[in-house]
C-alpha positions as a Python dict, from the first residue, in 0.01 Angstrom:
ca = {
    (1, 'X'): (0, 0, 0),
    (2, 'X'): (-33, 376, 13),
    (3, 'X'): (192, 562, -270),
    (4, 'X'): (216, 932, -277),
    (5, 'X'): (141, 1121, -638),
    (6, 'X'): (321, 1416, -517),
    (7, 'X'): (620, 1368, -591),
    (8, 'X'): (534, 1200, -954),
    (9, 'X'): (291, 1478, -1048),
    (10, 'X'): (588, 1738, -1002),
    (11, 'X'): (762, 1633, -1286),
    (12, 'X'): (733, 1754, -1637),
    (13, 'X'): (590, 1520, -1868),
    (14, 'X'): (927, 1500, -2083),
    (15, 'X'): (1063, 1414, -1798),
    (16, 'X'): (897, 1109, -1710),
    (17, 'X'): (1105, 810, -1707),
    (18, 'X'): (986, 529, -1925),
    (19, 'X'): (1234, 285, -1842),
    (20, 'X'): (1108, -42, -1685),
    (21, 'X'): (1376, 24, -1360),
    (22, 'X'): (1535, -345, -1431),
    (23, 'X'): (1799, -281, -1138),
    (24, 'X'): (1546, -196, -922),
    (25, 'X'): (1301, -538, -1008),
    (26, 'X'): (1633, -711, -944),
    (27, 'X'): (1686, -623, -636),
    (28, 'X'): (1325, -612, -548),
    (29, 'X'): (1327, -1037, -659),
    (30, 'X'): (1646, -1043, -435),
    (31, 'X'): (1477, -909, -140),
    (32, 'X'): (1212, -1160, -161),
    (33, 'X'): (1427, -1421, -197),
    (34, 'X'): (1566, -1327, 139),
    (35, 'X'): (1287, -1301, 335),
    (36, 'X'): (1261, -1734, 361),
    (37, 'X'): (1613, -1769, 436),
    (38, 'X'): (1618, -1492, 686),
    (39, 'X'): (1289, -1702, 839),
    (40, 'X'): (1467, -2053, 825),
    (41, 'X'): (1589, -2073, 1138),
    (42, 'X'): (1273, -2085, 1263),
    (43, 'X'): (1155, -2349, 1050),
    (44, 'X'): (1478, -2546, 1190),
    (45, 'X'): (1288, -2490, 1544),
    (46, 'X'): (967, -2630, 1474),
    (47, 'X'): (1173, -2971, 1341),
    (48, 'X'): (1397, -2941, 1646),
    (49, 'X'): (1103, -2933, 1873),
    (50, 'X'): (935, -3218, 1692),
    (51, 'X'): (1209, -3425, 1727),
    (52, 'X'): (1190, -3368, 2056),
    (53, 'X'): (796, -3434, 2122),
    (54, 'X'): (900, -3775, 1881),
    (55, 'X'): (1179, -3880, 2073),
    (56, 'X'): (1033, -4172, 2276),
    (57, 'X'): (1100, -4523, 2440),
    (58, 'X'): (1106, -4797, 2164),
    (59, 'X'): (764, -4988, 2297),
    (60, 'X'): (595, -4633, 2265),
    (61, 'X'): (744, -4580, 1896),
    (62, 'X'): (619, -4973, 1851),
    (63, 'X'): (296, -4926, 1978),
    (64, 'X'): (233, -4591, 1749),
    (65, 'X'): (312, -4792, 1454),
    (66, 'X'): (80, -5115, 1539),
    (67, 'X'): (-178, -4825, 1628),
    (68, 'X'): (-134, -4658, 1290),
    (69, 'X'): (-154, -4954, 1116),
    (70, 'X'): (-485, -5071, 1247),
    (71, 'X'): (-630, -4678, 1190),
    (72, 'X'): (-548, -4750, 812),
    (73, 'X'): (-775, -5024, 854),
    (74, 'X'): (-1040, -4869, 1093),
    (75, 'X'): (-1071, -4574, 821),
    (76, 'X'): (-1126, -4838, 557),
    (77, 'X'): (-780, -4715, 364),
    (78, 'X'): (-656, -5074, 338),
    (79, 'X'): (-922, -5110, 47),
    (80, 'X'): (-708, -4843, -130),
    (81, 'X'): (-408, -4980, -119),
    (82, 'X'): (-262, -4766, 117),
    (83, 'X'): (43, -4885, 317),
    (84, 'X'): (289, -4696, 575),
    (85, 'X'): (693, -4759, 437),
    (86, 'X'): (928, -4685, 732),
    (87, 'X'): (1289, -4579, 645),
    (88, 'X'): (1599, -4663, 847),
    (89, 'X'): (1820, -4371, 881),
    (90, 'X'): (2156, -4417, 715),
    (91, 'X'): (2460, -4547, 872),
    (92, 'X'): (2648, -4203, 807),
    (93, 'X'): (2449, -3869, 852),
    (94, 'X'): (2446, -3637, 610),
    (95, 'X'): (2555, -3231, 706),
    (96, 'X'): (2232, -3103, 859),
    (97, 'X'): (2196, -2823, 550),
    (98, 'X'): (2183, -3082, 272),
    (99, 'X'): (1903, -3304, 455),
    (100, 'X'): (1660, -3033, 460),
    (101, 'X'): (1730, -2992, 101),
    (102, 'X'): (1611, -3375, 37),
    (103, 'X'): (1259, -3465, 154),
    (104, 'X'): (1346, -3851, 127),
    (105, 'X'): (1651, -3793, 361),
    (106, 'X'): (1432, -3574, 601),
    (107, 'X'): (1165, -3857, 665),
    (108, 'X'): (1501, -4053, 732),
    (109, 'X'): (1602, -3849, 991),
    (110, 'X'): (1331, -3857, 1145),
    (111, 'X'): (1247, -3497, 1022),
    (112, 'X'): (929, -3536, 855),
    (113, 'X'): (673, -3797, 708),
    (114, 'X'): (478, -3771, 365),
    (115, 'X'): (177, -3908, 208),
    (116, 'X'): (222, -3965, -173),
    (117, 'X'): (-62, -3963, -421),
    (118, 'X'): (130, -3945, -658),
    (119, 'X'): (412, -4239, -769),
    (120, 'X'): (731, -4071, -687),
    (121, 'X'): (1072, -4254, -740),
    (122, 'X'): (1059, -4618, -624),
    (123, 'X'): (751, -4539, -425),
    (124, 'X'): (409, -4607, -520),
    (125, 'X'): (124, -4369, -477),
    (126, 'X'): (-111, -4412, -162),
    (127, 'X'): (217, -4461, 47),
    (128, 'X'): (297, -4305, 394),
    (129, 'X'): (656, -4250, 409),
    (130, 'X'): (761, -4302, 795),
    (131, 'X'): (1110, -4295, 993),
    (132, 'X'): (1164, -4589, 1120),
    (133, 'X'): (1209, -4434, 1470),
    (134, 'X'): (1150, -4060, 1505),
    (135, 'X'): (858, -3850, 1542),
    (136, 'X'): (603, -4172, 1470),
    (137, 'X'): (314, -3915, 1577),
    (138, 'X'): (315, -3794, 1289),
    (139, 'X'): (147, -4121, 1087),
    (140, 'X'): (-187, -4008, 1204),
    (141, 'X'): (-176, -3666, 1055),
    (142, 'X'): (-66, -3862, 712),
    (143, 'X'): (-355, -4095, 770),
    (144, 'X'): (-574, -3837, 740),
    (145, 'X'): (-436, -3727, 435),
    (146, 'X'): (-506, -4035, 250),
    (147, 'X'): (-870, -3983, 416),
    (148, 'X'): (-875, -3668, 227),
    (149, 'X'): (-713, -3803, -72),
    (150, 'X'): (-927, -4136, -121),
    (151, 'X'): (-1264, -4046, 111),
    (152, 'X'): (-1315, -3663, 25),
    (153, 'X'): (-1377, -3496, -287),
    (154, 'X'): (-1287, -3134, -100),
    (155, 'X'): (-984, -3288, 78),
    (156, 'X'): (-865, -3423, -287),
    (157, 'X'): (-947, -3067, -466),
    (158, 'X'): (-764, -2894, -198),
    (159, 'X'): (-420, -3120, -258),
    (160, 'X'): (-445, -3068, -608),
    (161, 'X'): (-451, -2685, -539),
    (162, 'X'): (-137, -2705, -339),
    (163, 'X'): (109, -2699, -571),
    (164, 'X'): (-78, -2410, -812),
    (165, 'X'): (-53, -2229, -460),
    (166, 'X'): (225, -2243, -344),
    (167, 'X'): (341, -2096, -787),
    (168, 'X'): (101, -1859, -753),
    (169, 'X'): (216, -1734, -437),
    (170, 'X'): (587, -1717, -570),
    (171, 'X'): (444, -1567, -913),
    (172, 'X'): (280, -1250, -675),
    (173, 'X'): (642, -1189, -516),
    (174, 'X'): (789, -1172, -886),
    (175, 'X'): (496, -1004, -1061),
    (176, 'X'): (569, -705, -770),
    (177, 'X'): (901, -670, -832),
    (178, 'X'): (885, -625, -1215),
    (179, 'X'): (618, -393, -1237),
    (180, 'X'): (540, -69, -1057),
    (181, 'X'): (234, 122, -960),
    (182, 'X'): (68, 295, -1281),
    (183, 'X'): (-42, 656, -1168),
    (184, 'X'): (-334, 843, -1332),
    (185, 'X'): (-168, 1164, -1618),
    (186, 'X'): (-362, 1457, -1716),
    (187, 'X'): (-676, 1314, -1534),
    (188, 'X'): (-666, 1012, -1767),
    (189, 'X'): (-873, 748, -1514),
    (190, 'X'): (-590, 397, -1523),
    (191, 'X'): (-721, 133, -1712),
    (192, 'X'): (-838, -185, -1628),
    (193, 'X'): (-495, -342, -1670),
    (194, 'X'): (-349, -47, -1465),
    (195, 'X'): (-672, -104, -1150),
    (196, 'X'): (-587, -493, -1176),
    (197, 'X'): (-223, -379, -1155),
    (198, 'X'): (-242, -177, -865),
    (199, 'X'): (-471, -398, -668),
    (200, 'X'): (-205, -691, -670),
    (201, 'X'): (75, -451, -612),
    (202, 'X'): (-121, -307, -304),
    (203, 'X'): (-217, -700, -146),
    (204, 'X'): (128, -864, -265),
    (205, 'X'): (133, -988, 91),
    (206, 'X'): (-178, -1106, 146),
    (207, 'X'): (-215, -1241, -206),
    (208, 'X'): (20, -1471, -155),
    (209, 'X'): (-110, -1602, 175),
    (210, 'X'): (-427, -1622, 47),
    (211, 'X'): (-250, -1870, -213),
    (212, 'X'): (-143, -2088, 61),
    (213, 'X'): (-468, -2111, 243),
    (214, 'X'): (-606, -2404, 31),
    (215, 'X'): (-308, -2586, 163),
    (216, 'X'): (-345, -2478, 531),
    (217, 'X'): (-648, -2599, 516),
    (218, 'X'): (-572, -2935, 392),
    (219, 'X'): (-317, -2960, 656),
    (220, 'X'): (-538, -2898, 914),
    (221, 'X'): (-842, -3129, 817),
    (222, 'X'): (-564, -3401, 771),
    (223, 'X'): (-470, -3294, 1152),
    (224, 'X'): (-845, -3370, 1251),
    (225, 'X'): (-947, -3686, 1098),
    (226, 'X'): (-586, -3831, 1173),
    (227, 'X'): (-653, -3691, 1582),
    (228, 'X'): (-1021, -3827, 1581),
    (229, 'X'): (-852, -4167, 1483),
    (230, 'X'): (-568, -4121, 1755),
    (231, 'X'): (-824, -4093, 2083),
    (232, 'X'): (-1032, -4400, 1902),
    (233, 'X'): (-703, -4648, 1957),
    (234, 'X'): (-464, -4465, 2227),
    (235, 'X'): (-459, -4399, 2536),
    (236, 'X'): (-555, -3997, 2650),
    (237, 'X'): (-245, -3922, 2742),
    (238, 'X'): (-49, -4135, 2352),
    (239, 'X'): (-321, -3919, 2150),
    (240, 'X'): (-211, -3579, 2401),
    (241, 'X'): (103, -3671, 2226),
    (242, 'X'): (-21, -3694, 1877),
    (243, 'X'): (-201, -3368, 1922),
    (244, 'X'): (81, -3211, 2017),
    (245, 'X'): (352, -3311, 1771),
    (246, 'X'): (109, -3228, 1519),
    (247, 'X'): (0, -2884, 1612),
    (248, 'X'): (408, -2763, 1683),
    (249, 'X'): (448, -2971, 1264),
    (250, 'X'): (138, -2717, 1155),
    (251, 'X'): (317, -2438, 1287),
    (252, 'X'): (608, -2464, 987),
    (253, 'X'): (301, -2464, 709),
    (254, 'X'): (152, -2122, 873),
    (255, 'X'): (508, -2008, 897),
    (256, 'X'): (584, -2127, 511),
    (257, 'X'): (262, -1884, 433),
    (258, 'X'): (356, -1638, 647),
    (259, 'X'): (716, -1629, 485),
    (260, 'X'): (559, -1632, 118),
    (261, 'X'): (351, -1363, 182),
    (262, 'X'): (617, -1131, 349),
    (263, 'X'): (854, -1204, 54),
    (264, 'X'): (588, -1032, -177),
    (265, 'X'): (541, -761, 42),
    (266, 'X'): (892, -711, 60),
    (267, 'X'): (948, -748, -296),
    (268, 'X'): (712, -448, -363),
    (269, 'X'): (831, -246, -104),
    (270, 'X'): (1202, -249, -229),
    (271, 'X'): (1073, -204, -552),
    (272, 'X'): (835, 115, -477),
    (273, 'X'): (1128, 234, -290),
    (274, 'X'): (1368, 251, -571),
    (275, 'X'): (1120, 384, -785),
    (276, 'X'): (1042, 667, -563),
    (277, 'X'): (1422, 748, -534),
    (278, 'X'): (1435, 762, -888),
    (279, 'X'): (1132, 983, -997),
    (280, 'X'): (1228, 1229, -712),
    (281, 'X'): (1602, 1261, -829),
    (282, 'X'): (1447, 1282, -1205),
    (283, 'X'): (1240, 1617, -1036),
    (284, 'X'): (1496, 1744, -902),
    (285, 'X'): (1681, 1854, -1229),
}
């Protein structure tokens, strides 16, 4: 991001405010915060649409589970332990907003799936969490992350970098909003601290989607191994299916990054903005 010194350089050096804007980095944080909301309801489209794509006749939901549970044993994952658990969606739905706040309720809904390597609640690790009816395509892509969780040492590394990712793309977002861009006085060069400051300041955005790519990439080998599997035990037109529920589900991760990375970029343009306000209101006087 481009700043001007103009403005800055104008005013008298007992002038120069030294106070650390807090209003401003507040409403800088509360701008990013916005940003994810203001892109839900496109995330809501993506589930909508894989609903739809999942929304087949019974023997076709039957035969993508028998065919998902022989491509746990055709990838040799039955030696690990690892084991699809399909959930029945509850008797009495539960307000739309609060089930996308729930993961478990979600994959009951027939929102989502999982793979856990990681024990989490009553559920052991190396489970595939399934809905017992909708979108069943997606038990391929989760297939192939247990490939990548029990057969590759870069598919393992890159789900352990997910969560550190997904922080450290948050932690960009924040770090813009409470800090500002340091500007060189009396043809002092910046420091080190001041370059490194700068530099994230200036690539917020794209900071934070680079944060998320370890996890896009994960996503997407998953997507692969899980497809090659698909056209081994279904029929061209069953694994057209799976390839397509899967690419419109890969669509919310990209859009999860893309949302990250405009939150920081929003964060440090509210903030710069405020700051600018100030300092040029501070050289008027």
């Amino acid at each position: 991001m481009e700043v001007s010194n103009s403005k800055f350089n104008a005013v008298p050096p007992k002038k120069e405010s030294k106070g650390r804007n807090v209003g401003a980095s507040l409403l800088a944080a509360g701008a990013a915060s916005v940003v994810p909301t203001v892109s839900m309801p496109a995330g809501i489209a993506i589930v909508k649409k894989m609903q739809k794509v999942g929304d087949l006749p019974e023997h076709k939901i039957n035969l993508l589970h028998q065919k998902a549970e022989e491509a746990i044993k055709m990838a040799g994952l039955d030696k690990f332990g690892v084991k699809i658990e399909y959930l029945k969606q509850p008797k009495f739905k539960k307000p739309f907003i609060q089930v996308l706040s729930n993961p478990i309720a979600m994959i009951e809904q027939g929102m989502n799936a999982a793979f856990l390597n990681s024990p989490a609640g009553f559920f052991k690790k190396n489970t595939i969490l399934m809905p017992e009816k909708g979108i069943s395509f997606a038990a391929f892509h989760e297939i192939g992350h247990a490939m990548n969780y029990n057969l590759s040492k870069i598919g393992k590394l890159l789900q352990k970098m997910r969560m550190p990712g997904m922080f450290a793309a948050g932690a960009i977002g924040l770090f813009g909003a409470f800090t500002k861009t340091s500007k060189p006085q009396d043809g002092k060069e910046l420091t080190k601290w001041q370059k490194f400051k700068n530099f994230v300041r200036d690539n917020a955005g794209k900071l934070s989607f680079a944060a998320m790519v370890p996890m896009l990439a994960e996503e997407a080998m998953a997507t692969i191994k899980g497809q090659k599997l698909a056209k081994k035990l279904l029929s061209p037109k069953m694994a057209k299916t799976v390839a397509k529920g899967n690419a419109i589900a890969y669509l919310s991760y990209l859009a999860s990054a893309a949302a990250l990375g405009l939150s920081s970029l929003a964060a440090v343009k509210v903030k710069d903005y405020f700051v600018d306000k100030k300092e040029t209101k501070q050289a008027n006087k």
